[in-house]
Coordinates of C-alpha atoms and ligand atoms in Angstrom, one line a residue:
M30 CA 0.0 0.0 0.0
E31 CA 1.3 3.5 -0.9
N32 CA 2.1 6.0 1.8
F33 CA -0.5 8.8 2.2
I34 CA -1.6 11.9 4.2
F35 CA -5.3 11.9 5.0
N36 CA -6.8 15.3 5.3
I37 CA -10.1 16.5 3.9
P38 CA -10.2 20.2 4.7
T39 CA -13.8 20.8 3.5
K40 CA -16.6 20.9 6.0
A41 CA -19.8 19.4 4.7
F42 CA -23.2 20.8 5.8
F43 CA -25.4 18.0 4.5
G44 CA -29.2 17.8 4.3
K45 CA -32.4 19.8 4.1
G46 CA -32.2 23.4 5.1
Q47 CA -28.4 23.5 5.6
L48 CA -28.3 26.8 3.7
D49 CA -29.0 28.4 7.1
N50 CA -25.3 27.8 7.8
L51 CA -24.1 29.9 4.9
A52 CA -23.7 33.3 6.5
A53 CA -22.1 32.0 9.7
G54 CA -19.7 29.9 7.6
I55 CA -18.7 32.9 5.5
K56 CA -18.0 34.9 8.6
E57 CA -16.1 32.1 10.3
F58 CA -13.6 32.4 7.5
G59 CA -13.4 36.2 7.6
G60 CA -15.8 36.9 4.7
S61 CA -17.9 40.0 4.5
R62 CA -17.6 41.1 0.8
V63 CA -18.6 38.1 -1.4
L64 CA -18.3 37.2 -5.0
L65 CA -21.4 35.2 -5.8
A66 CA -20.6 33.0 -8.8
Y67 CA -23.2 31.0 -10.7
G68 CA -24.2 29.5 -14.0
G69 CA -26.8 30.2 -16.7
G70 CA -29.9 30.9 -14.5
S71 CA -31.2 27.5 -13.2
I72 CA -30.7 28.9 -9.7
K73 CA -33.1 31.7 -10.4
S74 CA -35.9 29.5 -11.7
N75 CA -35.7 27.0 -8.8
G76 CA -35.5 29.6 -6.0
I77 CA -31.9 28.8 -4.7
Y78 CA -30.7 32.2 -5.8
Q79 CA -33.4 34.0 -3.8
A80 CA -32.6 31.8 -0.8
V81 CA -28.9 32.6 -0.9
L82 CA -29.6 36.4 -1.2
E83 CA -31.9 36.1 1.8
Q84 CA -29.0 34.6 3.8
F85 CA -26.7 37.4 2.7
S86 CA -29.2 40.1 3.5
K87 CA -30.1 38.7 7.0
A88 CA -26.4 38.7 7.9
G89 CA -25.5 42.0 6.3
I90 CA -23.1 40.4 3.8
F91 CA -22.2 42.6 0.8
H92 CA -22.1 40.8 -2.5
V93 CA -21.3 41.3 -6.2
E94 CA -22.3 38.7 -8.9
L95 CA -20.6 36.8 -11.6
S96 CA -23.5 35.2 -13.6
G97 CA -23.6 33.1 -16.7
I98 CA -20.7 30.7 -16.1
K99 CA -20.9 28.2 -18.9
P100 CA -20.8 24.4 -18.8
N101 CA -17.2 23.2 -19.4
P102 CA -16.3 26.7 -18.1
P103 CA -14.1 28.8 -20.4
I104 CA -11.1 30.7 -19.0
E105 CA -12.9 34.0 -20.1
D106 CA -15.4 33.4 -17.3
V107 CA -12.5 33.0 -14.9
Y108 CA -10.9 36.3 -16.1
E109 CA -14.2 38.1 -15.6
G110 CA -14.6 36.7 -12.0
I111 CA -11.0 37.7 -11.1
R112 CA -11.7 41.2 -12.4
I113 CA -14.9 41.6 -10.4
Y114 CA -13.2 40.2 -7.3
K115 CA -10.2 42.5 -7.4
E116 CA -12.1 45.7 -8.5
N117 CA -14.6 45.4 -5.7
N118 CA -12.1 44.5 -3.0
L119 CA -13.9 41.3 -2.2
N120 CA -12.7 38.8 0.4
F121 CA -14.8 35.6 -0.1
I122 CA -16.3 33.6 -2.9
V123 CA -19.5 31.6 -2.9
A124 CA -20.1 29.4 -5.9
V125 CA -23.7 28.1 -6.5
G126 CA -24.3 25.4 -9.1
G127 CA -22.8 22.3 -10.5
G128 CA -19.1 21.5 -11.3
S129 CA -18.8 24.2 -13.9
A130 CA -19.7 27.1 -11.5
L131 CA -17.6 25.5 -8.8
D132 CA -14.6 24.9 -10.9
A133 CA -14.6 28.4 -12.4
A134 CA -14.8 29.7 -8.8
K135 CA -11.8 27.7 -7.8
A136 CA -9.7 29.1 -10.6
I137 CA -11.0 32.6 -9.7
A138 CA -10.0 32.0 -6.1
A139 CA -6.5 31.1 -7.2
G140 CA -6.3 34.0 -9.7
A141 CA -7.6 36.5 -7.2
K142 CA -4.4 36.1 -5.2
Y143 CA -2.0 36.0 -8.2
D144 CA -0.6 39.0 -10.0
G145 CA 0.1 37.4 -13.3
D146 CA -2.2 35.6 -15.9
V147 CA -4.3 32.9 -14.2
F148 CA -3.5 30.6 -17.1
D149 CA 0.0 30.3 -15.5
L150 CA -1.7 28.5 -12.6
I151 CA -4.3 26.6 -14.7
S152 CA -1.6 25.2 -17.0
G153 CA 0.6 24.3 -14.0
K154 CA 3.5 26.6 -15.2
V155 CA 3.3 28.3 -11.8
A156 CA 2.2 26.6 -8.6
V157 CA -0.7 27.9 -6.6
T158 CA 0.6 29.5 -3.4
N159 CA -2.4 31.5 -2.2
A160 CA -6.2 31.5 -2.8
A161 CA -9.2 33.4 -1.8
P162 CA -11.5 31.5 0.6
L163 CA -14.3 29.7 -1.2
A164 CA -17.6 28.0 -0.2
T165 CA -20.0 26.1 -2.4
V166 CA -23.7 25.5 -2.6
L167 CA -24.0 22.4 -4.7
T168 CA -27.0 22.1 -7.1
M169 CA -26.0 19.1 -9.2
A170 CA -24.2 15.9 -8.1
G171 CA -21.5 14.4 -10.1
T172 CA -18.1 16.1 -10.3
G173 CA -17.0 16.0 -6.6
S174 CA -15.8 19.5 -7.0
E175 CA -17.7 20.4 -3.8
M176 CA -15.2 18.3 -1.7
D177 CA -12.0 18.2 -3.8
M178 CA -9.0 20.4 -4.6
G179 CA -9.5 20.6 -8.4
G180 CA -11.2 22.6 -11.1
V181 CA -11.4 21.9 -14.8
I182 CA -11.1 25.0 -17.1
T183 CA -11.5 25.1 -20.9
V184 CA -8.9 27.2 -22.7
G185 CA -8.2 28.5 -26.2
E186 CA -9.6 27.8 -29.7
E187 CA -9.1 24.1 -29.3
H188 CA -11.1 24.1 -26.1
K189 CA -8.4 22.2 -24.3
K190 CA -9.3 21.2 -20.7
Y191 CA -6.8 21.9 -18.0
A192 CA -7.1 20.8 -14.3
I193 CA -6.0 23.3 -11.7
L194 CA -5.2 21.3 -8.6
H195 CA -4.1 22.5 -5.1
P196 CA -5.3 21.8 -1.6
L197 CA -5.8 25.6 -1.1
L198 CA -8.6 25.2 -3.6
N199 CA -10.6 22.8 -1.4
P200 CA -13.8 24.7 -0.5
K201 CA -13.8 25.9 3.2
F202 CA -17.2 24.4 3.4
S203 CA -19.9 23.1 1.1
I204 CA -23.7 23.2 1.5
L205 CA -25.1 19.9 0.3
D206 CA -28.9 20.0 0.2
P207 CA -30.2 17.1 -1.9
E208 CA -33.5 18.9 -2.5
Y209 CA -31.5 21.5 -4.5
T210 CA -30.9 18.8 -7.1
Y211 CA -34.6 18.0 -7.6
T212 CA -34.8 20.3 -10.7
V213 CA -31.7 18.9 -12.5
P214 CA -33.0 17.5 -15.8
T215 CA -32.9 13.7 -16.0
H216 CA -30.3 13.8 -18.7
H217 CA -27.9 15.8 -16.5
T218 CA -28.7 13.8 -13.4
M219 CA -27.7 10.6 -15.2
A220 CA -24.6 12.2 -16.7
G221 CA -23.7 13.1 -13.1
C222 CA -24.2 9.5 -12.0
S223 CA -21.9 8.4 -14.8
D224 CA -19.3 10.9 -13.7
I225 CA -19.4 9.7 -10.0
L226 CA -19.0 6.1 -11.2
S227 CA -16.1 7.0 -13.4
H228 CA -14.3 8.7 -10.5
L229 CA -14.7 5.5 -8.5
M230 CA -13.7 3.2 -11.3
E231 CA -10.7 5.2 -12.4
Q232 CA -9.4 4.9 -8.8
Y233 CA -10.4 1.3 -8.3
L234 CA -9.2 -0.1 -11.6
R235 CA -5.5 0.5 -10.9
P236 CA -2.6 -1.9 -10.3
D237 CA -2.3 -1.3 -6.5
E238 CA -4.8 -3.8 -5.3
D239 CA -3.4 -4.0 -1.8
A240 CA -5.2 -0.8 -0.7
E241 CA -8.1 -2.9 0.6
V242 CA -9.8 -0.2 2.7
S243 CA -10.1 2.1 -0.3
D244 CA -11.2 -0.6 -2.6
R245 CA -13.8 -2.0 -0.4
M246 CA -15.2 1.5 0.3
N247 CA -15.1 2.2 -3.4
E248 CA -17.1 -1.0 -4.2
G249 CA -19.7 0.1 -1.7
V250 CA -20.1 3.6 -3.1
M251 CA -20.3 2.2 -6.7
K252 CA -23.1 -0.1 -5.6
V253 CA -24.9 3.0 -4.1
V254 CA -24.8 4.7 -7.5
F255 CA -25.9 1.6 -9.4
D256 CA -28.9 1.2 -7.0
N257 CA -30.0 4.8 -6.8
A258 CA -29.6 6.1 -10.3
P259 CA -32.6 4.0 -11.5
K260 CA -34.7 5.2 -8.6
L261 CA -34.2 8.8 -9.9
L262 CA -35.3 7.8 -13.3
Q263 CA -38.6 6.7 -11.7
N264 CA -38.9 9.6 -9.3
P265 CA -36.6 12.6 -9.6
Q266 CA -37.9 13.8 -6.3
D267 CA -36.9 10.7 -4.3
Y268 CA -35.1 12.4 -1.4
N269 CA -33.1 9.5 -0.3
A270 CA -31.9 8.6 -3.8
R271 CA -30.9 12.2 -4.4
A272 CA -29.2 12.3 -1.0
N273 CA -27.3 9.1 -1.6
I274 CA -26.2 10.2 -5.1
M275 CA -25.1 13.6 -3.7
W276 CA -23.0 12.0 -0.9
A277 CA -21.6 9.5 -3.3
S278 CA -20.5 12.4 -5.5
S279 CA -18.7 14.1 -2.6
M280 CA -17.1 10.8 -1.4
A281 CA -15.9 9.7 -4.8
L282 CA -13.2 12.4 -5.1
A283 CA -12.8 13.6 -1.5
G284 CA -9.6 11.6 -1.1
F285 CA -10.7 8.3 0.5
Q286 CA -9.8 6.4 -2.7
F287 CA -6.9 8.0 -4.4
M288 CA -5.2 9.5 -1.4
S289 CA -5.5 6.5 0.8
G290 CA -3.0 3.9 -0.3
K291 CA -3.7 4.1 -4.1
K292 CA -1.1 5.6 -6.4
F293 CA -2.1 9.1 -7.6
G294 CA -1.8 9.1 -11.3
A295 CA -3.6 9.5 -14.6
F296 CA -7.3 9.1 -15.2
P297 CA -7.1 7.8 -18.8
V298 CA -10.9 7.7 -19.3
H299 CA -11.2 11.3 -18.1
A300 CA -8.3 12.4 -20.3
M301 CA -10.0 10.8 -23.4
G302 CA -13.4 12.0 -22.4
H303 CA -12.2 15.6 -22.0
E304 CA -11.2 15.6 -25.7
L305 CA -14.8 14.8 -26.6
S306 CA -16.0 17.8 -24.6
S307 CA -13.3 19.9 -26.3
L308 CA -14.4 18.7 -29.7
N309 CA -18.1 19.4 -29.5
D310 CA -19.0 20.6 -25.9
M311 CA -20.3 17.1 -25.0
T312 CA -21.5 16.8 -21.4
H313 CA -18.7 15.4 -19.2
G314 CA -20.5 12.4 -17.8
I315 CA -21.6 11.2 -21.2
T316 CA -18.1 11.2 -22.5
L317 CA -17.1 8.9 -19.7
A318 CA -19.9 6.4 -20.4
L319 CA -18.8 6.3 -24.0
I320 CA -15.2 5.5 -23.3
T321 CA -15.2 3.4 -20.1
P322 CA -16.3 0.0 -21.6
A323 CA -13.9 0.3 -24.5
W324 CA -11.1 1.2 -22.1
I325 CA -11.8 -1.9 -20.0
R326 CA -12.0 -4.2 -23.0
Y327 CA -8.8 -2.8 -24.4
T328 CA -7.0 -3.2 -21.0
L329 CA -8.2 -6.8 -20.7
K330 CA -6.8 -7.5 -24.1
V331 CA -3.3 -5.9 -23.8
A332 CA -2.8 -6.4 -20.0
P333 CA -4.4 -9.8 -19.2
Q334 CA -2.5 -9.9 -15.9
Y335 CA -5.2 -7.6 -14.6
T336 CA -8.0 -9.9 -15.4
P337 CA -8.5 -11.0 -11.8
M338 CA -9.0 -7.4 -10.8
F339 CA -11.7 -6.9 -13.4
A340 CA -13.3 -10.2 -12.3
R341 CA -13.3 -8.9 -8.7
F342 CA -15.0 -5.8 -9.9
A343 CA -17.7 -7.9 -11.6
R344 CA -18.2 -10.1 -8.6
N345 CA -18.1 -7.6 -5.8
V346 CA -20.0 -4.8 -7.5
F347 CA -22.4 -6.6 -9.8
G348 CA -22.7 -9.9 -7.9
V349 CA -21.4 -11.9 -10.8
T350 CA -21.0 -15.6 -9.6
E351 CA -19.0 -16.9 -12.6
T352 CA -15.8 -18.6 -11.3
D353 CA -13.7 -18.2 -14.4
D354 CA -11.9 -14.8 -14.2
T355 CA -12.0 -14.0 -17.9
K356 CA -15.7 -14.8 -18.3
A357 CA -16.5 -12.9 -15.1
A358 CA -14.6 -9.9 -16.2
L359 CA -16.5 -9.8 -19.5
M360 CA -19.8 -10.2 -17.6
G361 CA -18.9 -7.2 -15.5
I362 CA -18.4 -5.1 -18.7
E363 CA -21.8 -6.2 -20.0
Q364 CA -23.4 -5.3 -16.7
L365 CA -21.8 -1.9 -16.9
E366 CA -22.9 -1.4 -20.5
G367 CA -26.4 -2.4 -19.6
F368 CA -26.4 0.1 -16.8
Y369 CA -25.4 3.0 -19.1
Q370 CA -28.1 2.0 -21.5
A371 CA -30.7 1.8 -18.8
I372 CA -29.9 5.4 -17.7
G373 CA -30.0 6.7 -21.2
M374 CA -26.3 7.2 -22.0
P375 CA -25.5 6.8 -25.7
S376 CA -23.5 3.7 -26.3
R377 CA -21.4 4.6 -29.4
M378 CA -19.4 7.7 -30.1
G379 CA -20.8 7.6 -33.6
D380 CA -24.4 7.9 -32.2
A381 CA -23.2 10.9 -30.1
G382 CA -22.3 12.9 -33.2
V383 CA -18.5 12.1 -33.5
E384 CA -17.3 11.5 -37.0
E385 CA -14.9 8.5 -37.7
S386 CA -12.5 11.0 -39.4
Q387 CA -12.1 12.8 -36.0
L388 CA -10.8 9.9 -34.1
E389 CA -7.2 10.4 -35.0
Y390 CA -7.3 14.0 -33.9
L391 CA -8.9 13.0 -30.6
A392 CA -6.1 10.5 -30.0
E393 CA -3.5 13.1 -30.8
K394 CA -5.0 15.6 -28.4
A395 CA -5.6 13.2 -25.6
T396 CA -2.0 12.2 -25.5
E397 CA -0.3 15.5 -26.5
F398 CA 1.3 15.8 -23.1
G399 CA 2.4 12.1 -23.0
D400 CA 1.3 8.7 -22.1
I401 CA -2.0 8.6 -20.1
G402 CA -2.1 4.9 -19.2
T403 CA -2.4 3.4 -15.7
M404 CA -2.3 -0.4 -16.3
S405 CA -1.0 -0.4 -19.8
P406 CA 0.7 2.4 -21.8
I407 CA -1.8 4.7 -23.7
N408 CA 0.0 6.9 -26.2
K409 CA -1.5 8.1 -29.5
A410 CA -1.8 4.7 -31.2
E411 CA -3.4 3.1 -28.2
A412 CA -5.7 6.0 -27.6
L413 CA -6.8 5.7 -31.2
E414 CA -7.6 2.0 -30.7
I415 CA -9.7 2.7 -27.7
Y416 CA -11.6 5.5 -29.4
T417 CA -12.2 3.2 -32.4
M418 CA -13.6 0.5 -30.1
A419 CA -15.9 3.1 -28.6
W420 CA -17.0 4.6 -31.9
Ligands
NZQ524 O1 -25.8 26.9 -15.7 P1 -27.1 26.6 -15.1 O2 -28.2 27.4 -15.5 O3 -27.0 26.5 -13.6 O4 -27.5 25.1 -15.6 C1 -26.7 23.9 -15.3 C2 -26.0 23.4 -16.6 O5 -26.8 23.8 -17.7 C3 -27.6 22.8 -15.0 N1 -28.0 22.7 -13.6 C4 -27.1 22.6 -12.5 N2 -27.9 22.5 -11.3 C5 -29.2 22.5 -11.7 C6 -29.2 22.6 -13.1 N3 -30.4 22.7 -13.8 C7 -31.5 22.6 -13.0 N4 -31.5 22.5 -11.7 C8 -30.4 22.4 -11.0 N5 -30.4 22.3 -9.7 O6 -26.9 21.6 -15.3 C9 -26.1 21.9 -16.5 C10 -24.7 21.3 -16.3 O7 -24.1 21.9 -15.2 P2 -22.5 21.7 -15.0 O8 -22.1 22.5 -13.8 O9 -21.8 22.1 -16.3 O10 -22.4 20.2 -14.8 P3 -21.4 19.3 -14.0 O11 -21.7 19.4 -12.5 O12 -21.5 17.9 -14.6 O13 -20.0 19.9 -14.2 C11 -19.2 19.6 -15.4 C12 -17.8 20.3 -15.3 O14 -17.1 19.8 -14.2 C13 -15.8 19.3 -14.6 C14 -16.1 18.8 -16.0 O15 -15.0 18.6 -16.8 C15 -17.0 19.9 -16.5 O16 -16.3 21.0 -17.0 N6 -15.2 18.3 -13.7 C16 -14.8 18.8 -12.5 C17 -14.1 18.0 -11.6 C18 -13.6 18.5 -10.4 N7 -13.7 19.8 -10.1 O17 -13.0 17.7 -9.6 C19 -13.9 16.5 -11.9 C20 -14.7 16.0 -13.0 O18 -14.1 14.8 -13.4 C21 -15.0 17.0 -14.1 O19 -13.9 17.0 -15.0
ZN525 ZN1 -15.4 13.4 -13.9

């Protein structure tokens, strides 16, 4: 098992009515002049915006707004947030929304305390050394941004996705009210479930199998997602299903898995999925559902020494009883594909609007900074093979 430091610095206020803790939380961390960052307006139509403003007004908290943060947030939204933060002499950030609003807010938090171009920090050319304090009010479960140290920002004409990562970017606290996710459209709810699963699978399906505590926890959280996503298809206002999916989102990237005895390394499915979003703005969770089965099939083919691990995944998560490892592993993939289909994810990249002629470009971009493999090398040629299998 790898060495690790276990420290999750984000306080979670979980459950109905927890927004009541917002103002006190802001003040606890010295906030009085707040940048309120949010997306395209869903929080206005479902009442969350008004509820947040009420909290500010009761506590006498001054605020300025950055609205209209786009999905797969572009760096231009980050620049705008930094400008507003600095010009108004603000001292705290509250992000309300899904991963896009939260991620933009994290990059703003880093850029607000940096004198140069925030792209230096986003690209990793310069390390983050300071950040404005940030809290989140989560309205869509999936990315884990509410509990982790990362943010994903889209940059430039090619829409390349960069991850800005630093423990200083962990929210000081996050308000997690499952009722706030009732209005998320089914399509996005299910894409969020796919994202949670991918975070869990990309940490579980790694060579270091001796991190048993992480792996057993991981299997449990995966089962929660497999069990509860279909409940939300039936009833989007099933509180317990919303609550379990929301907490699964937070737990999947909070550090229990990848920081607790597993090697920290590439997330190949995410790297390949991000290129699909870059190409045509595809929803993040959908890209992962498209790539994951192909990536597992490919890995089984080129790195058969990991077959027992895939068989364990099939048995412990899906209850497969087959004793032959190869057969069990394949049955696990079929179960996974069946799940994606049941929750309405497209199963082929071709059906999702990707042209066959674009696959080589995708493979080139996914590996432009080097090999993205975990169990087997994935350079351009291998990435092309996986994209082709998924197409
Ligand atoms: O913009 P608004 O109007 O708020 O609408 C959003 C958006 O259109 C809507 N929505 C959110 N909450 C809602 C709601 N609609 C109705 N009711 C609500 N309660 O949902 C749409 C999608 O929102 P978005 O924030 O884009 O989705 P998601 O949470 O999936 O975030 C995706 C982004 O997160 C990044 C992805 O790459 C992508 O850019 N990721 C961030 C990670 C992290 N920080 O650790 C890890 C992930 O792997 C991922 O890469
Ligand atoms: Zn993800």
